mmCIF file with all atom_site columns, C-alpha atoms in Angstrom:
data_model
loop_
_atom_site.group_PDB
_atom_site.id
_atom_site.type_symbol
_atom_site.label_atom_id
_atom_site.label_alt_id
_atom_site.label_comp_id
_atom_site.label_asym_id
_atom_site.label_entity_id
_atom_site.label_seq_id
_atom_site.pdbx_PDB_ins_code
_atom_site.Cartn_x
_atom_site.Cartn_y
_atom_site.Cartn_z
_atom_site.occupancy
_atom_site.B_iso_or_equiv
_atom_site.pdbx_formal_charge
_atom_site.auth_seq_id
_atom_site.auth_comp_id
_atom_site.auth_asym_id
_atom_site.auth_atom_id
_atom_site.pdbx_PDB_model_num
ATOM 1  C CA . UNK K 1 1  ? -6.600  11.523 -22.290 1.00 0.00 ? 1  UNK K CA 1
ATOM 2  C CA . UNK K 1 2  ? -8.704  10.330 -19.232 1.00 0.00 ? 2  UNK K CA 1
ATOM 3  C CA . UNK K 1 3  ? -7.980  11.067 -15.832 1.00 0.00 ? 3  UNK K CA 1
ATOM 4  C CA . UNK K 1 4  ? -9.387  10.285 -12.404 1.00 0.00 ? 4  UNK K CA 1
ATOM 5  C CA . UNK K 1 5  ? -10.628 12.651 -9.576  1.00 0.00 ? 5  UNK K CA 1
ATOM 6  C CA . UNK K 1 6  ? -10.434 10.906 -6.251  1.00 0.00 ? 6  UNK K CA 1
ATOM 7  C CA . UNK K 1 7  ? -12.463 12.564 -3.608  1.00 0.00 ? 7  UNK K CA 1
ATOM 8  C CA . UNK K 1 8  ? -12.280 11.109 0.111   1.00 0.00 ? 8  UNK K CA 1
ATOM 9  C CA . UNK K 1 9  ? -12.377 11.936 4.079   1.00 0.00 ? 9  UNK K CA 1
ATOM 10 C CA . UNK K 1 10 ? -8.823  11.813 5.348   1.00 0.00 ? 10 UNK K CA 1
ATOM 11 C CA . UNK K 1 11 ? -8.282  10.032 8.632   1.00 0.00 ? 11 UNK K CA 1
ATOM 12 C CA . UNK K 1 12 ? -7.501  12.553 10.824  1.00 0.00 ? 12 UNK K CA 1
ATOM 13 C CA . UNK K 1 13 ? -10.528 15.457 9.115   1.00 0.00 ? 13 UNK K CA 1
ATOM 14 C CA . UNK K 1 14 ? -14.172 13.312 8.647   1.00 0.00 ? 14 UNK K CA 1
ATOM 15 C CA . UNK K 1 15 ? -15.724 16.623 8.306   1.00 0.00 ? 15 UNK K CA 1
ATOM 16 C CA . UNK K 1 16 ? -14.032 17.800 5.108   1.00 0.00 ? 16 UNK K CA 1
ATOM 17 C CA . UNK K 1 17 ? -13.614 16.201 1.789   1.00 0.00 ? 17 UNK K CA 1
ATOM 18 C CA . UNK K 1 18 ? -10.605 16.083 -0.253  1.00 0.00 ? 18 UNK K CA 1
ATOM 19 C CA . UNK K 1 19 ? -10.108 16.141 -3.968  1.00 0.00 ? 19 UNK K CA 1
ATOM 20 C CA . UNK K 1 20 ? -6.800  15.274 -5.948  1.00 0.00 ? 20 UNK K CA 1
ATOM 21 C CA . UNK K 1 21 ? -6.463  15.050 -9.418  1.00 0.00 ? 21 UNK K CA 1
ATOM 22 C CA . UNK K 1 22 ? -4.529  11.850 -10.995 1.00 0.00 ? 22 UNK K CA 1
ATOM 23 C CA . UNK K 1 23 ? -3.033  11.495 -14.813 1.00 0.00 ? 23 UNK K CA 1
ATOM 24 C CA . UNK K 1 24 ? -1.814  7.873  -14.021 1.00 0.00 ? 24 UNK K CA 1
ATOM 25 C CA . UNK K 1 25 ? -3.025  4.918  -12.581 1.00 0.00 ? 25 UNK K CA 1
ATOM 26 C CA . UNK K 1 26 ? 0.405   4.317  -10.581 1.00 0.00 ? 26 UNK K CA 1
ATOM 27 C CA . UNK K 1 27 ? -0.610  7.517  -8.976  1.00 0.00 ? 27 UNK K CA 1
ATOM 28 C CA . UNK K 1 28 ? -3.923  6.907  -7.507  1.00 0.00 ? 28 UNK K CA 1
ATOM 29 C CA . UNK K 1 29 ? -2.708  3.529  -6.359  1.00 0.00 ? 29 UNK K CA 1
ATOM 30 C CA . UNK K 1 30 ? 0.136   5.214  -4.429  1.00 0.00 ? 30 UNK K CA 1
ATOM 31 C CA . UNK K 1 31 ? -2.432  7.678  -2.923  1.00 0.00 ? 31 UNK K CA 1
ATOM 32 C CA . UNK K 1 32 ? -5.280  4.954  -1.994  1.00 0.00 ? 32 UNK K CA 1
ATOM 33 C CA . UNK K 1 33 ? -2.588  3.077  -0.207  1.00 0.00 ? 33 UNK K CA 1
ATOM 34 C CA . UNK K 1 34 ? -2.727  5.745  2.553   1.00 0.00 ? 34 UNK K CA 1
ATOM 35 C CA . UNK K 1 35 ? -6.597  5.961  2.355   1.00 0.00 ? 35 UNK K CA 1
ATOM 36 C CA . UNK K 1 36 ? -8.069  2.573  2.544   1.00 0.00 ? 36 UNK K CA 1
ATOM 37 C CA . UNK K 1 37 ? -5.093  0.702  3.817   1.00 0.00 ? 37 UNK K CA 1
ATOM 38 C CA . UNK K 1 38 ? -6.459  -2.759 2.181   1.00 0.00 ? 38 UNK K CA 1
ATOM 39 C CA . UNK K 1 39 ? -4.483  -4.336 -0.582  1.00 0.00 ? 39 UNK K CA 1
ATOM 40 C CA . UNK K 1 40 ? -7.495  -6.054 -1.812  1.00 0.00 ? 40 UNK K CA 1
ATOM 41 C CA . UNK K 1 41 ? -8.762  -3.294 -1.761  1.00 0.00 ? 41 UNK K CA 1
ATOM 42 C CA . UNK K 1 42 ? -6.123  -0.850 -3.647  1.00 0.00 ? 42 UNK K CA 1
ATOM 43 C CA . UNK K 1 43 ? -6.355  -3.115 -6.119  1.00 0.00 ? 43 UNK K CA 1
ATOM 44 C CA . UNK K 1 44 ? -9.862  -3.069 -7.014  1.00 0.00 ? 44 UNK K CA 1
ATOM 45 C CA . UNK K 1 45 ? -9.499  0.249  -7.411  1.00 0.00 ? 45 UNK K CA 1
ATOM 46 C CA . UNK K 1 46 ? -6.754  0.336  -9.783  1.00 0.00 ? 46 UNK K CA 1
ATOM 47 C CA . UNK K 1 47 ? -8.438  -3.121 -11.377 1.00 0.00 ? 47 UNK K CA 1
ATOM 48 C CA . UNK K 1 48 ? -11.744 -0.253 -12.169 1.00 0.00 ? 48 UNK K CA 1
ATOM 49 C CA . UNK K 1 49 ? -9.620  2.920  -13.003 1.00 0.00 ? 49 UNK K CA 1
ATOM 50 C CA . UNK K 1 50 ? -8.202  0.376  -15.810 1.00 0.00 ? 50 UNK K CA 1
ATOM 51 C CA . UNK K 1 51 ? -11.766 -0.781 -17.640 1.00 0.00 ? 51 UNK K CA 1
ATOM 52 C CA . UNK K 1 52 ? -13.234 3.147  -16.853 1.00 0.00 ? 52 UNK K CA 1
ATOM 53 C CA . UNK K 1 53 ? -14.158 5.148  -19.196 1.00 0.00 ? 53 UNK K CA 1
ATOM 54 C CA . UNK K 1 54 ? -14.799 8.998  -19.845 1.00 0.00 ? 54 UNK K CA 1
ATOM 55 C CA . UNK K 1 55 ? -18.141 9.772  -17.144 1.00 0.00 ? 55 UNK K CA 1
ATOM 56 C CA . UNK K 1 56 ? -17.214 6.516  -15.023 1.00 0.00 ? 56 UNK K CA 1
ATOM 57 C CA . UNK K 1 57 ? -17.789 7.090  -11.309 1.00 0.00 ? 57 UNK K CA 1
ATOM 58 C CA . UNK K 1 58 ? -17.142 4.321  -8.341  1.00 0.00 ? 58 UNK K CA 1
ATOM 59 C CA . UNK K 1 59 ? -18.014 5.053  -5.081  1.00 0.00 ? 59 UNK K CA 1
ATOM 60 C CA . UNK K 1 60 ? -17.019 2.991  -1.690  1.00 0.00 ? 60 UNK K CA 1
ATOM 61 C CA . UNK K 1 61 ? -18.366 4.301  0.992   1.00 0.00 ? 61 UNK K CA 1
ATOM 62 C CA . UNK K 1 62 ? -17.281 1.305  3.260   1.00 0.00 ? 62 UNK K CA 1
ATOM 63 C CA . UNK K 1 63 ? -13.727 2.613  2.376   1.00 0.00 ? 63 UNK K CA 1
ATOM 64 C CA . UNK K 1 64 ? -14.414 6.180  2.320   1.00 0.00 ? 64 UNK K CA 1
ATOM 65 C CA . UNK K 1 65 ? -13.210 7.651  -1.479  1.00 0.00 ? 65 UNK K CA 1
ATOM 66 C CA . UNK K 1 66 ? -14.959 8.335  -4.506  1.00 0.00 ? 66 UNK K CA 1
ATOM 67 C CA . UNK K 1 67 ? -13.237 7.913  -8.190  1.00 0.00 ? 67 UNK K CA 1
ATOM 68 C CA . UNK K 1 68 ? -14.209 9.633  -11.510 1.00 0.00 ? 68 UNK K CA 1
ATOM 69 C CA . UNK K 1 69 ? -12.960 9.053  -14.227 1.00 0.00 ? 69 UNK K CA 1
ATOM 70 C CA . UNK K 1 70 ? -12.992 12.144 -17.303 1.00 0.00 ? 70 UNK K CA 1
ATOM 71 C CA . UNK K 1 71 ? -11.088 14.040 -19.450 1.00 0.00 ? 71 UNK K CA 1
ATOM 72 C CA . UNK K 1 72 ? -8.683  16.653 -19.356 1.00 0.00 ? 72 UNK K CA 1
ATOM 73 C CA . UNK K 1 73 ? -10.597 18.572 -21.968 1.00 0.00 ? 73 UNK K CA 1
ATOM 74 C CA . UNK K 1 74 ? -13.583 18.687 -20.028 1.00 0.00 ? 74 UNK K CA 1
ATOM 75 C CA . UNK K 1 75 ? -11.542 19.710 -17.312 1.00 0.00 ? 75 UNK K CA 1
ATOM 76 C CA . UNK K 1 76 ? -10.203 22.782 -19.132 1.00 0.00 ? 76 UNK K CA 1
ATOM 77 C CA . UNK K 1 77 ? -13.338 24.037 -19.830 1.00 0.00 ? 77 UNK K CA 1
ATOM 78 C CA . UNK K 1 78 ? -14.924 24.014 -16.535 1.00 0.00 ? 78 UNK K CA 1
ATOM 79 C CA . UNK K 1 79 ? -11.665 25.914 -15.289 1.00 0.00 ? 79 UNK K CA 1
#
């Protein structure tokens, strides 16, 4: 099963990264709402996590997030 890993800055911490961990594309959407605050935006995103596959990465700096896409198998073994 593929998930995503969305890393980003959060609005009120530029110095630190955050990392959550999604099993649904519903999910990430929700969460990117409060990120990039751009429908167009939000729905790019979700548009890519759709067509990614396992090793897929996106990166949008002008927005500020980072999206991987891989598999919770993979996952396992590096915990």
């Amino acid at each position: 099963m593929d998930m995503f890993k969305l890393t980003y800055r959060p609005k009120y911490d530029k110095n630190h990264a955050t990392t959550e961990y999604f099993d649904d594309i519903k999910s990430i959407g929700q969460a990117l709402i409060n990120i990039v605050d751009n429908e167009k935006e939000e729905n790019k995103a979700m548009a890519w996590c759709e067509r990614a596959k396992f090793g897929d990465t996106v990166v949008r700096q002008q927005f500020g997030y980072k999206i991987e896409c891989f598999s919770e198998e993979a996952l396992k073994k590096e915990i």
